mmCIF file of C-alpha atoms and ligand atoms in Angstrom:
data_model
loop_
_atom_site.group_PDB
_atom_site.id
_atom_site.type_symbol
_atom_site.label_atom_id
_atom_site.label_comp_id
_atom_site.label_asym_id
_atom_site.label_seq_id
_atom_site.Cartn_x
_atom_site.Cartn_y
_atom_site.Cartn_z
ATOM 1 C CA UNK A 102 54.956 72.197 234.005
ATOM 2 C CA UNK A 103 55.996 71.926 237.494
ATOM 3 C CA UNK A 104 57.043 74.946 239.540
ATOM 4 C CA UNK A 105 58.334 74.343 242.939
ATOM 5 C CA UNK A 106 60.976 75.677 244.959
ATOM 6 C CA UNK A 107 63.560 72.937 245.732
ATOM 7 C CA UNK A 108 66.511 72.283 247.994
ATOM 8 C CA UNK A 109 69.219 70.475 246.233
ATOM 9 C CA UNK A 110 73.125 70.828 246.410
ATOM 10 C CA UNK A 111 74.456 73.583 244.795
ATOM 11 C CA UNK A 112 75.492 74.943 241.529
ATOM 12 C CA UNK A 113 76.997 78.400 241.995
ATOM 13 C CA UNK A 114 79.244 81.342 241.357
ATOM 14 C CA UNK A 115 80.802 80.364 244.643
ATOM 15 C CA UNK A 116 84.346 81.762 245.257
ATOM 16 C CA UNK A 117 86.350 78.721 244.824
ATOM 17 C CA UNK A 118 89.990 79.537 244.977
ATOM 18 C CA UNK A 119 90.832 75.919 243.760
ATOM 19 C CA UNK A 120 89.175 73.994 241.070
ATOM 20 C CA UNK A 121 90.151 71.471 238.619
ATOM 21 C CA UNK A 122 91.689 72.284 235.364
ATOM 22 C CA UNK A 123 89.111 71.890 232.632
ATOM 23 C CA UNK A 124 90.001 72.286 229.160
ATOM 24 C CA UNK A 125 87.111 74.320 228.191
ATOM 25 C CA UNK A 126 83.470 75.091 228.928
ATOM 26 C CA UNK A 127 81.378 72.129 228.961
ATOM 27 C CA UNK A 128 77.710 71.692 228.029
ATOM 28 C CA UNK A 129 75.922 69.654 230.587
ATOM 29 C CA UNK A 130 74.748 67.466 227.865
ATOM 30 C CA UNK A 131 71.056 67.785 228.270
ATOM 31 C CA UNK A 132 68.765 69.764 225.916
ATOM 32 C CA UNK A 133 65.535 71.627 226.377
ATOM 33 C CA UNK A 134 62.694 69.889 224.963
ATOM 34 C CA UNK A 135 61.839 70.296 221.355
ATOM 35 C CA UNK A 136 58.852 72.618 222.114
ATOM 36 C CA UNK A 137 61.411 75.250 223.100
ATOM 37 C CA UNK A 138 63.354 75.017 220.044
ATOM 38 C CA UNK A 139 62.536 76.871 216.845
ATOM 39 C CA UNK A 140 64.446 76.491 213.669
ATOM 40 C CA UNK A 141 67.200 75.374 215.462
ATOM 41 C CA UNK A 142 67.179 78.163 218.132
ATOM 42 C CA UNK A 143 66.426 77.750 221.574
ATOM 43 C CA UNK A 144 63.576 80.087 222.807
ATOM 44 C CA UNK A 145 63.554 80.416 226.757
ATOM 45 C CA UNK A 146 60.678 82.352 228.275
ATOM 46 C CA UNK A 147 62.181 83.908 231.419
ATOM 47 C CA UNK A 148 60.632 85.530 234.254
ATOM 48 C CA UNK A 149 62.245 88.177 236.750
ATOM 49 C CA UNK A 150 59.026 89.217 238.566
ATOM 50 C CA UNK A 151 60.517 87.806 241.728
ATOM 51 C CA UNK A 152 63.992 89.418 241.589
ATOM 52 C CA UNK A 153 64.506 92.032 244.041
ATOM 53 C CA UNK A 154 66.074 95.520 243.596
ATOM 54 C CA UNK A 155 69.448 94.044 244.150
ATOM 55 C CA UNK A 156 69.465 92.740 240.585
ATOM 56 C CA UNK A 157 66.042 93.679 238.767
ATOM 57 C CA UNK A 158 67.863 96.532 237.092
ATOM 58 C CA UNK A 159 70.074 93.989 235.354
ATOM 59 C CA UNK A 160 67.508 91.576 234.260
ATOM 60 C CA UNK A 161 66.835 93.082 230.727
ATOM 61 C CA UNK A 162 70.639 93.766 230.138
ATOM 62 C CA UNK A 163 71.577 90.153 230.922
ATOM 63 C CA UNK A 164 68.748 88.921 228.541
ATOM 64 C CA UNK A 165 69.979 91.313 225.702
ATOM 65 C CA UNK A 166 73.512 90.163 226.102
ATOM 66 C CA UNK A 167 72.539 86.696 225.465
ATOM 67 C CA UNK A 168 70.367 87.564 222.666
ATOM 68 C CA UNK A 169 72.982 89.633 220.869
ATOM 69 C CA UNK A 170 75.807 87.096 221.718
ATOM 70 C CA UNK A 171 75.601 85.102 218.564
ATOM 71 C CA UNK A 172 74.343 82.136 220.406
ATOM 72 C CA UNK A 173 71.359 80.313 219.061
ATOM 73 C CA UNK A 174 69.209 81.370 221.838
ATOM 74 C CA UNK A 175 66.567 83.770 222.306
ATOM 75 C CA UNK A 176 65.634 84.921 225.804
ATOM 76 C CA UNK A 177 61.978 86.327 226.124
ATOM 77 C CA UNK A 178 60.893 88.133 229.159
ATOM 78 C CA UNK A 179 57.481 86.767 230.124
ATOM 79 C CA UNK A 180 55.047 86.569 233.196
ATOM 80 C CA UNK A 181 55.220 83.886 235.530
ATOM 81 C CA UNK A 182 52.472 81.861 234.234
ATOM 82 C CA UNK A 183 54.187 81.480 230.746
ATOM 83 C CA UNK A 184 57.945 81.219 231.814
ATOM 84 C CA UNK A 185 59.903 78.197 232.151
ATOM 85 C CA UNK A 186 62.879 79.880 233.407
ATOM 86 C CA UNK A 187 62.128 81.740 236.815
ATOM 87 C CA UNK A 188 64.417 83.810 238.758
ATOM 88 C CA UNK A 189 63.723 84.421 242.407
ATOM 89 C CA UNK A 190 65.568 86.449 244.968
ATOM 90 C CA UNK A 191 65.999 84.575 248.373
ATOM 91 C CA UNK A 192 66.601 86.129 251.698
ATOM 92 C CA UNK A 193 69.999 85.430 253.366
ATOM 93 C CA UNK A 194 68.075 83.784 256.308
ATOM 94 C CA UNK A 195 66.325 81.331 253.970
ATOM 95 C CA UNK A 196 69.370 80.821 251.914
ATOM 96 C CA UNK A 197 71.435 79.909 254.599
ATOM 97 C CA UNK A 198 68.692 77.647 256.320
ATOM 98 C CA UNK A 199 68.582 75.902 252.871
ATOM 99 C CA UNK A 200 72.105 75.151 253.345
ATOM 100 C CA UNK A 201 73.009 76.761 250.046
ATOM 101 C CA UNK A 202 76.373 78.355 251.334
ATOM 102 C CA UNK A 203 76.890 81.773 252.409
ATOM 103 C CA UNK A 204 79.594 82.529 249.970
ATOM 104 C CA UNK A 205 77.285 81.442 247.034
ATOM 105 C CA UNK A 206 75.821 84.481 244.953
ATOM 106 C CA UNK A 207 73.476 82.336 243.027
ATOM 107 C CA UNK A 208 72.540 78.909 241.571
ATOM 108 C CA UNK A 209 70.447 77.441 238.871
ATOM 109 C CA UNK A 210 68.364 74.436 239.197
ATOM 110 C CA UNK A 211 67.368 72.588 235.929
ATOM 111 C CA UNK A 212 64.783 70.010 235.864
ATOM 112 C CA UNK A 213 63.996 67.055 233.594
ATOM 113 C CA UNK A 214 60.727 66.962 231.703
ATOM 114 C CA UNK A 215 59.483 64.608 234.478
ATOM 115 C CA UNK A 216 60.174 67.179 236.862
ATOM 116 C CA UNK A 217 63.107 65.604 238.611
ATOM 117 C CA UNK A 218 65.952 67.946 239.417
ATOM 118 C CA UNK A 219 69.279 67.340 237.977
ATOM 119 C CA UNK A 220 72.261 66.765 240.376
ATOM 120 C CA UNK A 221 74.394 69.890 240.378
ATOM 121 C CA UNK A 222 77.816 68.476 240.571
ATOM 122 C CA UNK A 223 78.778 70.000 237.429
ATOM 123 C CA UNK A 224 81.736 67.580 236.877
ATOM 124 C CA UNK A 225 79.297 64.449 237.099
ATOM 125 C CA UNK A 226 75.798 65.960 236.312
ATOM 126 C CA UNK A 227 73.218 63.330 236.235
ATOM 127 C CA UNK A 228 71.013 65.363 233.588
ATOM 128 C CA UNK A 229 73.595 64.661 230.946
ATOM 129 C CA UNK A 230 73.600 63.571 227.364
ATOM 130 C CA UNK A 231 70.110 62.355 226.497
ATOM 131 C CA UNK A 232 68.230 64.021 229.255
ATOM 132 C CA UNK A 233 65.467 66.418 228.249
ATOM 133 C CA UNK A 234 64.894 69.678 230.450
ATOM 134 C CA UNK A 235 61.801 71.391 230.726
ATOM 135 C CA UNK A 236 62.297 73.991 233.535
ATOM 136 C CA UNK A 237 64.920 75.844 235.522
ATOM 137 C CA UNK A 238 64.980 78.018 238.450
ATOM 138 C CA UNK A 239 67.679 80.567 239.155
ATOM 139 C CA UNK A 240 68.058 81.586 242.839
ATOM 140 C CA UNK A 241 69.830 84.789 243.865
ATOM 141 C CA UNK A 242 71.418 85.313 247.257
ATOM 142 C CA UNK A 243 70.083 88.438 248.962
ATOM 143 C CA UNK A 244 72.827 88.022 251.492
ATOM 144 C CA UNK A 245 75.841 88.033 248.988
ATOM 145 C CA UNK A 246 75.272 90.740 246.190
ATOM 146 C CA UNK A 247 78.132 91.829 244.187
ATOM 147 C CA UNK A 248 79.092 95.326 244.864
ATOM 148 C CA UNK A 249 79.491 96.453 241.285
ATOM 149 C CA UNK A 250 77.055 96.825 238.698
ATOM 150 C CA UNK A 251 79.185 94.901 236.134
ATOM 151 C CA UNK A 252 79.356 91.962 238.477
ATOM 152 C CA UNK A 253 75.696 91.807 239.069
ATOM 153 C CA UNK A 254 74.766 91.537 235.698
ATOM 154 C CA UNK A 255 77.521 89.218 235.137
ATOM 155 C CA UNK A 256 76.030 86.790 237.838
ATOM 156 C CA UNK A 257 72.734 86.980 235.817
ATOM 157 C CA UNK A 258 74.372 86.291 232.582
ATOM 158 C CA UNK A 259 76.369 83.318 234.203
ATOM 159 C CA UNK A 260 73.147 81.774 235.641
ATOM 160 C CA UNK A 261 71.206 82.151 232.475
ATOM 161 C CA UNK A 262 74.247 80.353 230.730
ATOM 162 C CA UNK A 263 73.408 77.347 233.112
ATOM 163 C CA UNK A 264 69.827 77.553 232.312
ATOM 164 C CA UNK A 265 70.670 77.445 228.566
ATOM 165 C CA UNK A 266 72.699 74.317 229.199
ATOM 166 C CA UNK A 267 76.334 75.358 229.908
ATOM 167 C CA UNK A 268 78.341 74.221 232.901
ATOM 168 C CA UNK A 269 81.418 75.830 234.380
ATOM 169 C CA UNK A 270 84.678 76.359 232.549
ATOM 170 C CA UNK A 271 88.131 77.537 233.240
ATOM 171 C CA UNK A 272 89.655 80.547 231.954
ATOM 172 C CA UNK A 273 89.334 80.822 228.188
ATOM 173 C CA UNK A 274 89.166 84.669 227.021
ATOM 174 C CA UNK A 275 87.319 85.451 230.111
ATOM 175 C CA UNK A 276 84.170 83.159 229.414
ATOM 176 C CA UNK A 277 81.156 83.979 231.526
ATOM 177 C CA UNK A 278 81.038 80.420 232.724
ATOM 178 C CA UNK A 279 84.036 80.562 234.894
ATOM 179 C CA UNK A 280 82.982 79.606 238.258
ATOM 180 C CA UNK A 281 83.973 82.635 240.180
ATOM 181 C CA UNK A 282 83.657 85.253 237.477
ATOM 182 C CA UNK A 283 87.352 86.003 237.895
ATOM 183 C CA UNK A 284 88.421 86.811 234.368
ATOM 184 C CA UNK A 285 85.700 88.431 232.649
ATOM 185 C CA UNK A 286 82.004 89.687 232.808
ATOM 186 C CA UNK A 287 80.911 89.273 229.303
ATOM 187 C CA UNK A 288 79.607 86.703 227.235
ATOM 188 C CA UNK A 289 82.326 85.598 224.776
ATOM 189 C CA UNK A 290 82.458 84.232 221.252
ATOM 190 C CA UNK A 291 83.450 80.975 223.007
ATOM 191 C CA UNK A 292 80.472 80.954 225.187
ATOM 192 C CA UNK A 293 78.171 81.362 222.225
ATOM 193 C CA UNK A 294 79.891 78.647 220.400
ATOM 194 C CA UNK A 295 79.436 76.309 223.301
ATOM 195 C CA UNK A 296 75.599 77.056 223.182
ATOM 196 C CA UNK A 297 75.698 76.499 219.433
ATOM 197 C CA UNK A 298 77.327 73.201 219.888
ATOM 198 C CA UNK A 299 74.063 72.179 221.636
ATOM 199 C CA UNK A 300 71.541 74.090 219.575
ATOM 200 C CA UNK A 301 73.343 74.161 216.230
HETATM 201 ZN ZN1 LIG B 100 77.937 78.651 238.097
#
């Protein structure tokens, strides 16, 4: 498993005021490799040791929310050496020098099993159907932390949704995968169904 910090274009909770009208949430199309799937359920070892105090009180609640959502996924908190989803807080200076966008709260970078990063244009992702994922990094912008506790937790749930395999969606009953989290902060039945369309 390869672990490295990377600089790629953005996936985000950027505050777009305009975005295309999508009919519904869209799984990226890729799947985690079969070693992460047990009895049809996706098991993701996730590490939050490098999450700052801005978010670290929300890591477990976000994990628990996914585990209780009805989605066929179990997020398991583990140490860095055994994780394959790593969450890392990034200083605003580093964030900005990386060109990740000062209006972006967070983003998630999945990687194929060969280590290559997926493109993060979510309307045309090059880790699509047939691709196999073996690692994802979640980056959190210390320069733009939501002021409310509920939204901080929502940011983590949203990014975990990307790591599971969901792209952005427009408003459907407040889906957690709406790009700007304008309509809801909870994982909905719809979100769980989208996960279960990938991992039935
Ligand atoms: Zn997003």
